[in-house]
mmCIF file of C-alpha atoms and ligand atoms in Angstrom:
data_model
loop_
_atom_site.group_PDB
_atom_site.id
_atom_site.type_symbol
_atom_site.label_atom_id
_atom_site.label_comp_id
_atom_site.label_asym_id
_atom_site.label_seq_id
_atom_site.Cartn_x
_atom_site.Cartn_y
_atom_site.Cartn_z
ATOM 1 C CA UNK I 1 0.000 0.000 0.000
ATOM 2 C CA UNK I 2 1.311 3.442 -0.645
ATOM 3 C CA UNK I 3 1.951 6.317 1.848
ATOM 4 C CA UNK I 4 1.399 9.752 1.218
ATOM 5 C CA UNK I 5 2.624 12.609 3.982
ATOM 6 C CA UNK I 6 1.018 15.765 4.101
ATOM 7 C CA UNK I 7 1.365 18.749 5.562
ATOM 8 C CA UNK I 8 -0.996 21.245 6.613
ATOM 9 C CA UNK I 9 -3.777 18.673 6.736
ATOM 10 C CA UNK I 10 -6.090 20.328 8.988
ATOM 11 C CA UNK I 11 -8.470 22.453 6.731
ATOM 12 C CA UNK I 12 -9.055 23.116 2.928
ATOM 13 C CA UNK I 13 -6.613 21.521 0.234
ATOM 14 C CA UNK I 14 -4.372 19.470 2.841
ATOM 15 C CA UNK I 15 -7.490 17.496 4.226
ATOM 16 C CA UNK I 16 -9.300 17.440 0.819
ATOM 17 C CA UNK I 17 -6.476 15.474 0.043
ATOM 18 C CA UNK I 18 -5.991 13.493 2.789
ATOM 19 C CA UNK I 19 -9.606 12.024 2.392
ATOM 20 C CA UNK I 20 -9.167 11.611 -1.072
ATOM 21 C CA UNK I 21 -6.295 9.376 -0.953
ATOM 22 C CA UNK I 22 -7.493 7.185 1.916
ATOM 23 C CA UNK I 23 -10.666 7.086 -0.007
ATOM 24 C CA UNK I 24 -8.282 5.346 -2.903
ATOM 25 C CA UNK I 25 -6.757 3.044 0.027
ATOM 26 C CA UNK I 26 -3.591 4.929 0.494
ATOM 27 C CA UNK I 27 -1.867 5.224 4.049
ATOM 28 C CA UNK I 28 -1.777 9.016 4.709
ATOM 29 C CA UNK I 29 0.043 10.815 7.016
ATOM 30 C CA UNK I 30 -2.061 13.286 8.333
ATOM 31 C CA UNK I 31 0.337 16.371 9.891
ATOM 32 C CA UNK I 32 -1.220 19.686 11.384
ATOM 33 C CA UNK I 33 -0.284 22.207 13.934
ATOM 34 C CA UNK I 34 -3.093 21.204 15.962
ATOM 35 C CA UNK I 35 -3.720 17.541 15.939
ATOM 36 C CA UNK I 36 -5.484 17.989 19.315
ATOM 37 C CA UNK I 37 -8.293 19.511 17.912
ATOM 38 C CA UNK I 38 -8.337 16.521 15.158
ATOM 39 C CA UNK I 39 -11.655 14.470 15.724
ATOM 40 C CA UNK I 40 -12.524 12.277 11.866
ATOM 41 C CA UNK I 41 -9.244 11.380 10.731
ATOM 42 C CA UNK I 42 -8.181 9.392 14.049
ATOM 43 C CA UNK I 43 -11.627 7.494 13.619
ATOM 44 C CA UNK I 44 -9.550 5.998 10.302
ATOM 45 C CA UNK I 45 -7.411 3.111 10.452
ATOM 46 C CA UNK I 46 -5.340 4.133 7.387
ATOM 47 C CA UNK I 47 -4.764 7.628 8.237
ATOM 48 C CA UNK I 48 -2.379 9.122 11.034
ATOM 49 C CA UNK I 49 -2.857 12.378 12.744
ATOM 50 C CA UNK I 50 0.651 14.107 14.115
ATOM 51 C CA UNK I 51 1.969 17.240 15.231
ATOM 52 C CA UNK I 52 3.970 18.894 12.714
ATOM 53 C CA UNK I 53 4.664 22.754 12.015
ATOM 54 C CA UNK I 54 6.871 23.453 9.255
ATOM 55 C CA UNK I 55 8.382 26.249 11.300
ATOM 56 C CA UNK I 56 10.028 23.589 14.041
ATOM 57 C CA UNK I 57 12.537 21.227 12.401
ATOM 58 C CA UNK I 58 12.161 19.416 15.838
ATOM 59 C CA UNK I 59 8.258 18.489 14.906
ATOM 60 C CA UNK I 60 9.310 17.674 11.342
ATOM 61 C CA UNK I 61 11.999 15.416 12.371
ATOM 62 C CA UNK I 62 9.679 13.327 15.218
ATOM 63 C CA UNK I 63 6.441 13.229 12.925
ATOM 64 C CA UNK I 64 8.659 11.620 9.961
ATOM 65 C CA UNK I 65 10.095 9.041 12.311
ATOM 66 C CA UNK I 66 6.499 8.053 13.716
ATOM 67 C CA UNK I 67 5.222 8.155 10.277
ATOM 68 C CA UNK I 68 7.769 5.624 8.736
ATOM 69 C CA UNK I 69 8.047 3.655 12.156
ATOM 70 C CA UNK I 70 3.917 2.829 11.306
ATOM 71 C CA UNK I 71 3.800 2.728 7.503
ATOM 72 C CA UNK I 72 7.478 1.749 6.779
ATOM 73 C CA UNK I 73 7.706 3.384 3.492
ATOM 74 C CA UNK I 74 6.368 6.791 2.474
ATOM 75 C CA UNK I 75 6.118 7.044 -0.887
ATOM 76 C CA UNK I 76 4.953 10.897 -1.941
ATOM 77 C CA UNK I 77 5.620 13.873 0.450
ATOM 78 C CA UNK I 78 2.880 16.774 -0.072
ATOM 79 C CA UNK I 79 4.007 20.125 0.799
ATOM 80 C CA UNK I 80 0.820 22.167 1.141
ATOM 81 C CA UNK I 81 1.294 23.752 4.542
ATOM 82 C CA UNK I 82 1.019 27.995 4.052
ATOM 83 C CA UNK I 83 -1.097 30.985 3.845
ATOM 84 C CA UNK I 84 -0.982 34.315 2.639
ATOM 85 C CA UNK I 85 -0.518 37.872 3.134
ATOM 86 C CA UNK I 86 -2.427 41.075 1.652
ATOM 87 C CA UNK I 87 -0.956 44.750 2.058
ATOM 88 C CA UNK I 88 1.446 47.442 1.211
ATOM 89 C CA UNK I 89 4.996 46.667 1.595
ATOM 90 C CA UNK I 90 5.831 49.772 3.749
ATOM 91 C CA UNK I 91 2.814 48.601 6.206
ATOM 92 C CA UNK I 92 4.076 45.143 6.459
ATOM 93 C CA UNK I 93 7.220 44.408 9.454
ATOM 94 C CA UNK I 94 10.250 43.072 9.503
ATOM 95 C CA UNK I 95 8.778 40.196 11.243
ATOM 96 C CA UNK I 96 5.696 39.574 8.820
ATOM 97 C CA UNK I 97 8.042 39.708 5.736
ATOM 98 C CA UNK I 98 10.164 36.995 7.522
ATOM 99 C CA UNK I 99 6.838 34.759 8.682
ATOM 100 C CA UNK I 100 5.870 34.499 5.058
ATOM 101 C CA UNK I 101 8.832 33.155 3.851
ATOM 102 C CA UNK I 102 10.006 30.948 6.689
ATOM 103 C CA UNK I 103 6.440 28.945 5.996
ATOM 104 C CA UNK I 104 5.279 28.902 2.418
ATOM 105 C CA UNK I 105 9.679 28.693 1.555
ATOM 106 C CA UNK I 106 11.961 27.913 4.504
ATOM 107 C CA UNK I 107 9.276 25.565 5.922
ATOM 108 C CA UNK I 108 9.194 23.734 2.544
ATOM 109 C CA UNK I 109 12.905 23.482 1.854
ATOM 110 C CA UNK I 110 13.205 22.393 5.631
ATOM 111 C CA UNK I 111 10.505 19.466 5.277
ATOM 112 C CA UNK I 112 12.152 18.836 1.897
ATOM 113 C CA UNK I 113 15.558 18.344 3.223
ATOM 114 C CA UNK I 114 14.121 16.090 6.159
ATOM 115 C CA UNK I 115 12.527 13.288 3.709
ATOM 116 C CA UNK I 116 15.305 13.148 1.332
ATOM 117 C CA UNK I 117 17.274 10.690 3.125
ATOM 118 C CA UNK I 118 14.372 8.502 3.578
ATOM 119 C CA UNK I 119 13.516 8.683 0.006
ATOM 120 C CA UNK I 120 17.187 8.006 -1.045
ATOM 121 C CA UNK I 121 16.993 5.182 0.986
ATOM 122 C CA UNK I 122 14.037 3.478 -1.057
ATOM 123 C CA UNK I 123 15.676 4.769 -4.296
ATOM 124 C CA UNK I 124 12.837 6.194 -5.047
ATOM 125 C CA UNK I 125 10.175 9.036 -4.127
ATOM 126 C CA UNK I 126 7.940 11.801 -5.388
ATOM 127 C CA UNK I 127 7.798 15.846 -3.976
ATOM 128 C CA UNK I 128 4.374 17.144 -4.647
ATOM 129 C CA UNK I 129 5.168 21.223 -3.842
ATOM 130 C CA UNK I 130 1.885 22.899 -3.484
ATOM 131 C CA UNK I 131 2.417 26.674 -5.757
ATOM 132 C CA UNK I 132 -0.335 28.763 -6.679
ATOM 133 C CA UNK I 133 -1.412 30.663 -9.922
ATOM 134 C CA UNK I 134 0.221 33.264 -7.874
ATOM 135 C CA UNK I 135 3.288 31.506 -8.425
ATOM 136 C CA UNK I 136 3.075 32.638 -11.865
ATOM 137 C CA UNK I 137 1.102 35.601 -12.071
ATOM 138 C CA UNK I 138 0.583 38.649 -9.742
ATOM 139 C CA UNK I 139 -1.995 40.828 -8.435
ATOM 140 C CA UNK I 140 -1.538 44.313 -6.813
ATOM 141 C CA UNK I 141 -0.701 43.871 -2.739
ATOM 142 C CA UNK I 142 0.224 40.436 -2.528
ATOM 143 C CA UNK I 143 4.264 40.904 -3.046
ATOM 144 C CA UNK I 144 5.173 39.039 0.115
ATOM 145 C CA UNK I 145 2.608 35.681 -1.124
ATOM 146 C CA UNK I 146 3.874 35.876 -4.265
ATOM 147 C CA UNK I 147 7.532 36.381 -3.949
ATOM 148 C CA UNK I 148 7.059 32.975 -1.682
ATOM 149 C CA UNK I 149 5.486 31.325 -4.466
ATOM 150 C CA UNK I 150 7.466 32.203 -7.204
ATOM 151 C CA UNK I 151 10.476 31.286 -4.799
ATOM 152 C CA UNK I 152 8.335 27.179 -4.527
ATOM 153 C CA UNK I 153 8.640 27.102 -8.123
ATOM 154 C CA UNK I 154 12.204 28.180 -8.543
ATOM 155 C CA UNK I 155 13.284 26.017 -5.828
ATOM 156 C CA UNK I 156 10.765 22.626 -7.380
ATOM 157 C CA UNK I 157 12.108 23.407 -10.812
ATOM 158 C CA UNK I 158 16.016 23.649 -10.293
ATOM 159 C CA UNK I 159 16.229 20.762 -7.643
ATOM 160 C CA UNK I 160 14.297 18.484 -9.610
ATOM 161 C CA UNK I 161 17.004 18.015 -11.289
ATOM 162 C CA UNK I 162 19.636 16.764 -9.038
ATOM 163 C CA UNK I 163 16.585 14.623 -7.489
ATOM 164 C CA UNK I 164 15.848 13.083 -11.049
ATOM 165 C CA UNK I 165 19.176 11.422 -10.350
ATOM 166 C CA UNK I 166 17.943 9.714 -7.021
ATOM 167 C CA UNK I 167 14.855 8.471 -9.153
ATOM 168 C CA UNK I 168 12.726 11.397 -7.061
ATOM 169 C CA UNK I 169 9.904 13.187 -9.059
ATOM 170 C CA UNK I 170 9.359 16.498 -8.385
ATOM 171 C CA UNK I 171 5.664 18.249 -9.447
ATOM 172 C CA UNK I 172 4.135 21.531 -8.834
ATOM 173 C CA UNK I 173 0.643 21.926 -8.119
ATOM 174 C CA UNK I 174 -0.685 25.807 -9.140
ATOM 175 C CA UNK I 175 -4.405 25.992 -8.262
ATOM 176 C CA UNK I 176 -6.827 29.349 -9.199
ATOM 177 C CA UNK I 177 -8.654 30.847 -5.885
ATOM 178 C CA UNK I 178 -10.133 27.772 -4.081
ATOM 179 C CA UNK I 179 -12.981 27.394 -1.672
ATOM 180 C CA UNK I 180 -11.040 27.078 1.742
ATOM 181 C CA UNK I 181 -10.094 28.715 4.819
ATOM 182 C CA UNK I 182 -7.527 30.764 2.554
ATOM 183 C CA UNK I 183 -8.666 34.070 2.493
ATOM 184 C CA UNK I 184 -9.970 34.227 6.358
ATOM 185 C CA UNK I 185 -7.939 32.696 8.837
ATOM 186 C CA UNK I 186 -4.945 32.067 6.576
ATOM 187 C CA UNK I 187 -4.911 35.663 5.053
ATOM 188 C CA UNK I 188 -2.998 37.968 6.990
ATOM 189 C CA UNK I 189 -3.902 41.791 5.765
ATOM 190 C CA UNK I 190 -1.156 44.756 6.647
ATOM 191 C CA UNK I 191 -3.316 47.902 5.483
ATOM 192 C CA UNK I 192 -2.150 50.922 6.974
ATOM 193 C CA UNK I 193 -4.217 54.185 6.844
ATOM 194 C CA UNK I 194 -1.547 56.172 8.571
ATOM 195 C CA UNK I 195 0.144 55.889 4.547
ATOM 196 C CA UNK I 196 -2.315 58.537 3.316
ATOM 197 C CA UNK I 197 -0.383 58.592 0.056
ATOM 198 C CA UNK I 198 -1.533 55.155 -1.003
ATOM 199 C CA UNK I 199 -5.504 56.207 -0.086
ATOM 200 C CA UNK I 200 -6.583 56.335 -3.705
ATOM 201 C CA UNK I 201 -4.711 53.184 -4.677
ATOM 202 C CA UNK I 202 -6.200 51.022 -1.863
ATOM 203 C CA UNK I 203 -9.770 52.516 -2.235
ATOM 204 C CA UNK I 204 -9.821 51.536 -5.801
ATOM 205 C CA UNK I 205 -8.020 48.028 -5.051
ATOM 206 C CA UNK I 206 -10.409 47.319 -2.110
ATOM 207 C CA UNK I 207 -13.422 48.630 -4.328
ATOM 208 C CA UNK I 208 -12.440 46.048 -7.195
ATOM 209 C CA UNK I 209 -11.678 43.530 -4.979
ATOM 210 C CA UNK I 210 -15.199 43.002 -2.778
ATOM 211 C CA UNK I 211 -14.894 41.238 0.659
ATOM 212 C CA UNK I 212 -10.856 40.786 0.821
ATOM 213 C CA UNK I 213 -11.727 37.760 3.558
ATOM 214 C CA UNK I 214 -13.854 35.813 1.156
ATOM 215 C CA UNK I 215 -12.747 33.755 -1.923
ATOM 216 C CA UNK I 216 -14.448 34.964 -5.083
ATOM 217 C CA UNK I 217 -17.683 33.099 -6.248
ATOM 218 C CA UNK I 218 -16.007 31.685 -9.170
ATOM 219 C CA UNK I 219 -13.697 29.538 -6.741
ATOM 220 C CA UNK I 220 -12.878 26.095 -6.921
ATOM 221 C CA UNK I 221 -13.536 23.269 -4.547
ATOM 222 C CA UNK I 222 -10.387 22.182 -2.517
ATOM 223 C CA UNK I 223 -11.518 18.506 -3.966
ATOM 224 C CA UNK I 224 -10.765 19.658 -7.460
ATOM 225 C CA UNK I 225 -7.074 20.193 -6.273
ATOM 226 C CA UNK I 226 -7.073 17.026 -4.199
ATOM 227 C CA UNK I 227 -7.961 15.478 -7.749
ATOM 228 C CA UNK I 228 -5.593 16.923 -9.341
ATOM 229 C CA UNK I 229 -2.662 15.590 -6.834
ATOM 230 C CA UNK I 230 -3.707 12.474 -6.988
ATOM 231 C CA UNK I 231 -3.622 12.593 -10.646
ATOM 232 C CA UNK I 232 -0.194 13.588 -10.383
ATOM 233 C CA UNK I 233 0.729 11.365 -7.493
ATOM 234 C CA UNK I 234 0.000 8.446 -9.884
ATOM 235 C CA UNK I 235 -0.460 9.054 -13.578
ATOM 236 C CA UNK I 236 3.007 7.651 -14.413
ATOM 237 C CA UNK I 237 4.124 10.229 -16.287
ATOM 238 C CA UNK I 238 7.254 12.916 -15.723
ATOM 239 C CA UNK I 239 4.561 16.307 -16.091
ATOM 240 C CA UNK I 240 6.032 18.630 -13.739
ATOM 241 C CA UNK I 241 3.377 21.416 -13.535
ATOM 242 C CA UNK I 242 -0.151 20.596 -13.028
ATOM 243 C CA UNK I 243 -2.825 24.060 -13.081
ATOM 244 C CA UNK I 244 -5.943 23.816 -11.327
ATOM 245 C CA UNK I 245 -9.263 25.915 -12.014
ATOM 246 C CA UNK I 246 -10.573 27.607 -15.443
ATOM 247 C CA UNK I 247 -9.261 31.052 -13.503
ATOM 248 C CA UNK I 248 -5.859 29.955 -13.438
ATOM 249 C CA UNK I 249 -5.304 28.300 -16.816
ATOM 250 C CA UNK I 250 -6.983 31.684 -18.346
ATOM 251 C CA UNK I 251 -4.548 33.877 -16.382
ATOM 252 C CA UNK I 252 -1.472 32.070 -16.798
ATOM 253 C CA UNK I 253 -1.755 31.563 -20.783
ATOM 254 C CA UNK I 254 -2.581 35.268 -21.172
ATOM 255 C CA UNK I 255 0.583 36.113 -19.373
ATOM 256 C CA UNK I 256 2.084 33.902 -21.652
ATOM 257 C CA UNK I 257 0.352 35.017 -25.133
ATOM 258 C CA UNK I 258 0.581 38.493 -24.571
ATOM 259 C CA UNK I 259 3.031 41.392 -24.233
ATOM 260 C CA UNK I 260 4.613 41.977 -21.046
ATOM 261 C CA UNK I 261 3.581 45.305 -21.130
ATOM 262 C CA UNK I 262 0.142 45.104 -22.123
ATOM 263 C CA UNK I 263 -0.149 42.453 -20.110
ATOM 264 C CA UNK I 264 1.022 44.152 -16.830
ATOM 265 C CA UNK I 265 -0.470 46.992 -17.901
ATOM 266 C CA UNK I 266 -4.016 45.376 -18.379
ATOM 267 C CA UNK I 267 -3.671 43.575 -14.333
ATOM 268 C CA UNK I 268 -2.721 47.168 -13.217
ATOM 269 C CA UNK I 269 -6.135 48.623 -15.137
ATOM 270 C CA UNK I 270 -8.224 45.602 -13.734
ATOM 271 C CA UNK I 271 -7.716 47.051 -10.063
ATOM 272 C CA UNK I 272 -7.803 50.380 -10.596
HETATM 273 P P1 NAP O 301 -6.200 26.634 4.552
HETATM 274 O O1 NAP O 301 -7.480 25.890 4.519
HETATM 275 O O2 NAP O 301 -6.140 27.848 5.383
HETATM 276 O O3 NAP O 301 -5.022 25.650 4.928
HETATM 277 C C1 NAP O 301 -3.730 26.097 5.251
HETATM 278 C C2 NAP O 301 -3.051 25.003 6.006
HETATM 279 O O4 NAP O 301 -1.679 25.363 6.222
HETATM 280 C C3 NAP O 301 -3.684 24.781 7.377
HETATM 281 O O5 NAP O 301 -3.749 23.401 7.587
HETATM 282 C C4 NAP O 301 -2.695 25.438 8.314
HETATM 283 O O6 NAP O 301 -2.649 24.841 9.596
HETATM 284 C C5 NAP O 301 -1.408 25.106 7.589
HETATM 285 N N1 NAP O 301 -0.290 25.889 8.116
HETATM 286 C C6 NAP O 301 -0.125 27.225 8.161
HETATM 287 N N2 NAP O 301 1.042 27.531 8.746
HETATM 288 C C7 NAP O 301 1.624 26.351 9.070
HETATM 289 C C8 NAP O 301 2.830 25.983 9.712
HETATM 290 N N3 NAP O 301 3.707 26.874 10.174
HETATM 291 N N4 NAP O 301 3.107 24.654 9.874
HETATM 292 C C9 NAP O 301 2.256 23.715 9.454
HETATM 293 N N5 NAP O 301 1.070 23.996 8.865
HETATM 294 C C10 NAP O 301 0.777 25.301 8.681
HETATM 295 O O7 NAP O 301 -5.816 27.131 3.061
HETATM 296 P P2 NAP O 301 -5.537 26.302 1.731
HETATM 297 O O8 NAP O 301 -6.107 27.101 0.634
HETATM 298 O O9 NAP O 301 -5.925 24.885 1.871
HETATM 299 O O10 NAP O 301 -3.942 26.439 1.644
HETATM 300 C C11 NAP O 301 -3.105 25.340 1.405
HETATM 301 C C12 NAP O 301 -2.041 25.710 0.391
HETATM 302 O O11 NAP O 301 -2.662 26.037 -0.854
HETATM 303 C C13 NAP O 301 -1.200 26.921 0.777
HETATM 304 O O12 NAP O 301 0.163 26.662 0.476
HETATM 305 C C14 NAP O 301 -1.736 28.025 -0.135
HETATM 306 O O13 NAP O 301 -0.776 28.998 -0.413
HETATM 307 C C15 NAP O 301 -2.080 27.210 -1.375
HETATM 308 N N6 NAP O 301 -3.035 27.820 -2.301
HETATM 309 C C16 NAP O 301 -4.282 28.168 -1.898
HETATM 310 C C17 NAP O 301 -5.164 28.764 -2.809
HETATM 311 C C18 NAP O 301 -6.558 29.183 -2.415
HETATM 312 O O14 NAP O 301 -7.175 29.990 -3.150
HETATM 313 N N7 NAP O 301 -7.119 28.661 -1.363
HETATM 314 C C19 NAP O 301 -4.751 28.975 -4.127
HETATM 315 C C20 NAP O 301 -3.460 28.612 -4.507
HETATM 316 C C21 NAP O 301 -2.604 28.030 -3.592
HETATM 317 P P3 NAP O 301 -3.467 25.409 10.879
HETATM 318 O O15 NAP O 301 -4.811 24.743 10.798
HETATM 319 O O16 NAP O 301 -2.657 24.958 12.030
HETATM 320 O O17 NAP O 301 -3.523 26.901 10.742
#
């Protein structure tokens, strides 16, 4: 039976995909900050629950050695575990900037690093890194998300390489806005009205934008993604990037097929 380990398996895409693979019969290693507060998964036999935050190495280091003590093997690491942050740049600290990258890309490299050795030692193993459209395209006050994200897919793309020697896959997962606790609890905003300068810029913004703590209608279920990774978990095949929702593919292939400038140009009109 195959093992999957997951992090950030508590709410939206992480636990969409934990249920889907244990649906499929997979072992699944079920990590979260909070496993306390955990009440289905440890009603299933195939899943594990443990305490894992991608900002202690210490948690990383005893979930992984729990996790392979009960399933022996684990065959496909998920790196989901993240969230994002909305604001001007001068409003943000020195200790927000930080946050956002040691979770959505220190955390990521750290759990990376961690498995490695196990996977080395089955000769074999697959890195599922979940990105984000925003990984590939930007919107106006999201520099700290996206500079994360664009960061997960330089890091996936260059170190698949030396990995592709160890017989490791690597694959990147870039999903459009999706249904889940994303834009509430896992959206941290840094507005500040003190910067008078920006006040036309964020009225407009905020105007275009609606309710900033609510995913937009059009969103996509977090089951679509969990789909989508287990398509890419198993379809045999060495695709690295996998897009997720009609919003994403749309935005990604105009920035593609069009001018840079009238491209960037074009976002910049959209929120003004
Ligand atoms: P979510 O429902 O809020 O889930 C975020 C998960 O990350 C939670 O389980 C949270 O755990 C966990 N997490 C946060 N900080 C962590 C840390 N230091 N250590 C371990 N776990 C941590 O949101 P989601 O949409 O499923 O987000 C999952 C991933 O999808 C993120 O990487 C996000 O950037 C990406 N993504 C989301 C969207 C979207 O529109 N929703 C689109 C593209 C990409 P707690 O329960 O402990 O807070």
């Amino acid at each position: 039976m195959n093992t999957i380990f997951i992090t950030g398996a508590s709410s939206g895409i992480g636990r969409a995909t934990a249920k889907h693979f244990a649906e499929r019969g997979w072992n699944v290693v079920a990590t979260m900050r909070s496993p306390e507060q955990e009440t289905e998964f440890i009603t299933l036999d195939n899943v594990l629950v443990l305490r894992l935050d991608v900002e202690q190495e210490g948690t990383i280091q005893t979930a992984l050695a729990e996790a392979i003590e009960r399933f022996g093997t684990i065959d496909v690491l998920l790196n989901n575990a993240g969230y994002g942050t909305m604001g001007l740049i001068e409003a943000a600290t020195d200790e927000q900037i930080r946050r956002q990258f040691e979770v959505n890309v220190f955390g990521l490299i750290r759990m990376t690093k961690a498995m490695l050795p196990h996977f080395r030692s089955n000769q074999k193993g697959m890195l599922i890194n979940i990105s984000s459209m925003g990984g590939k395209v930007t919107f106006p006050t999201m520099s700290l998300y996206h500079s994360s994200k664009f960061a997960v897919e330089g890091f996936s793309e260059s170190v698949s390489y030396e990995l592709a020697s160890q017989n490791i896959k690597v694959k990147l997962i870039e999903p459009g806005a999706i249904h889940t606790d994303f834009g509430g609890r896992s959206m941290e905003f840094f507005f500040d009205d003190a910067l008078t300068d920006y006040k036309l810029f964020t009225a407009a913004f905020r105007a275009k934008l609606g309710d900033m703590e609510k995913q937009p209608a059009y969103a996509s279920p977090p089951e679509m993604v969990a789909e989508t990774i287990y398509q890419a978990a198993t379809d045999g095949t060495s695709q690295f990037r996998y897009i997720v929702g009609d919003d994403a593919k749309m935005l990604i292939q105009m920035k593609e097929n069009t001018d840079e400038e009238e491209y960037l140009t074009n976002i910049a009109q959209h929120f003004s």
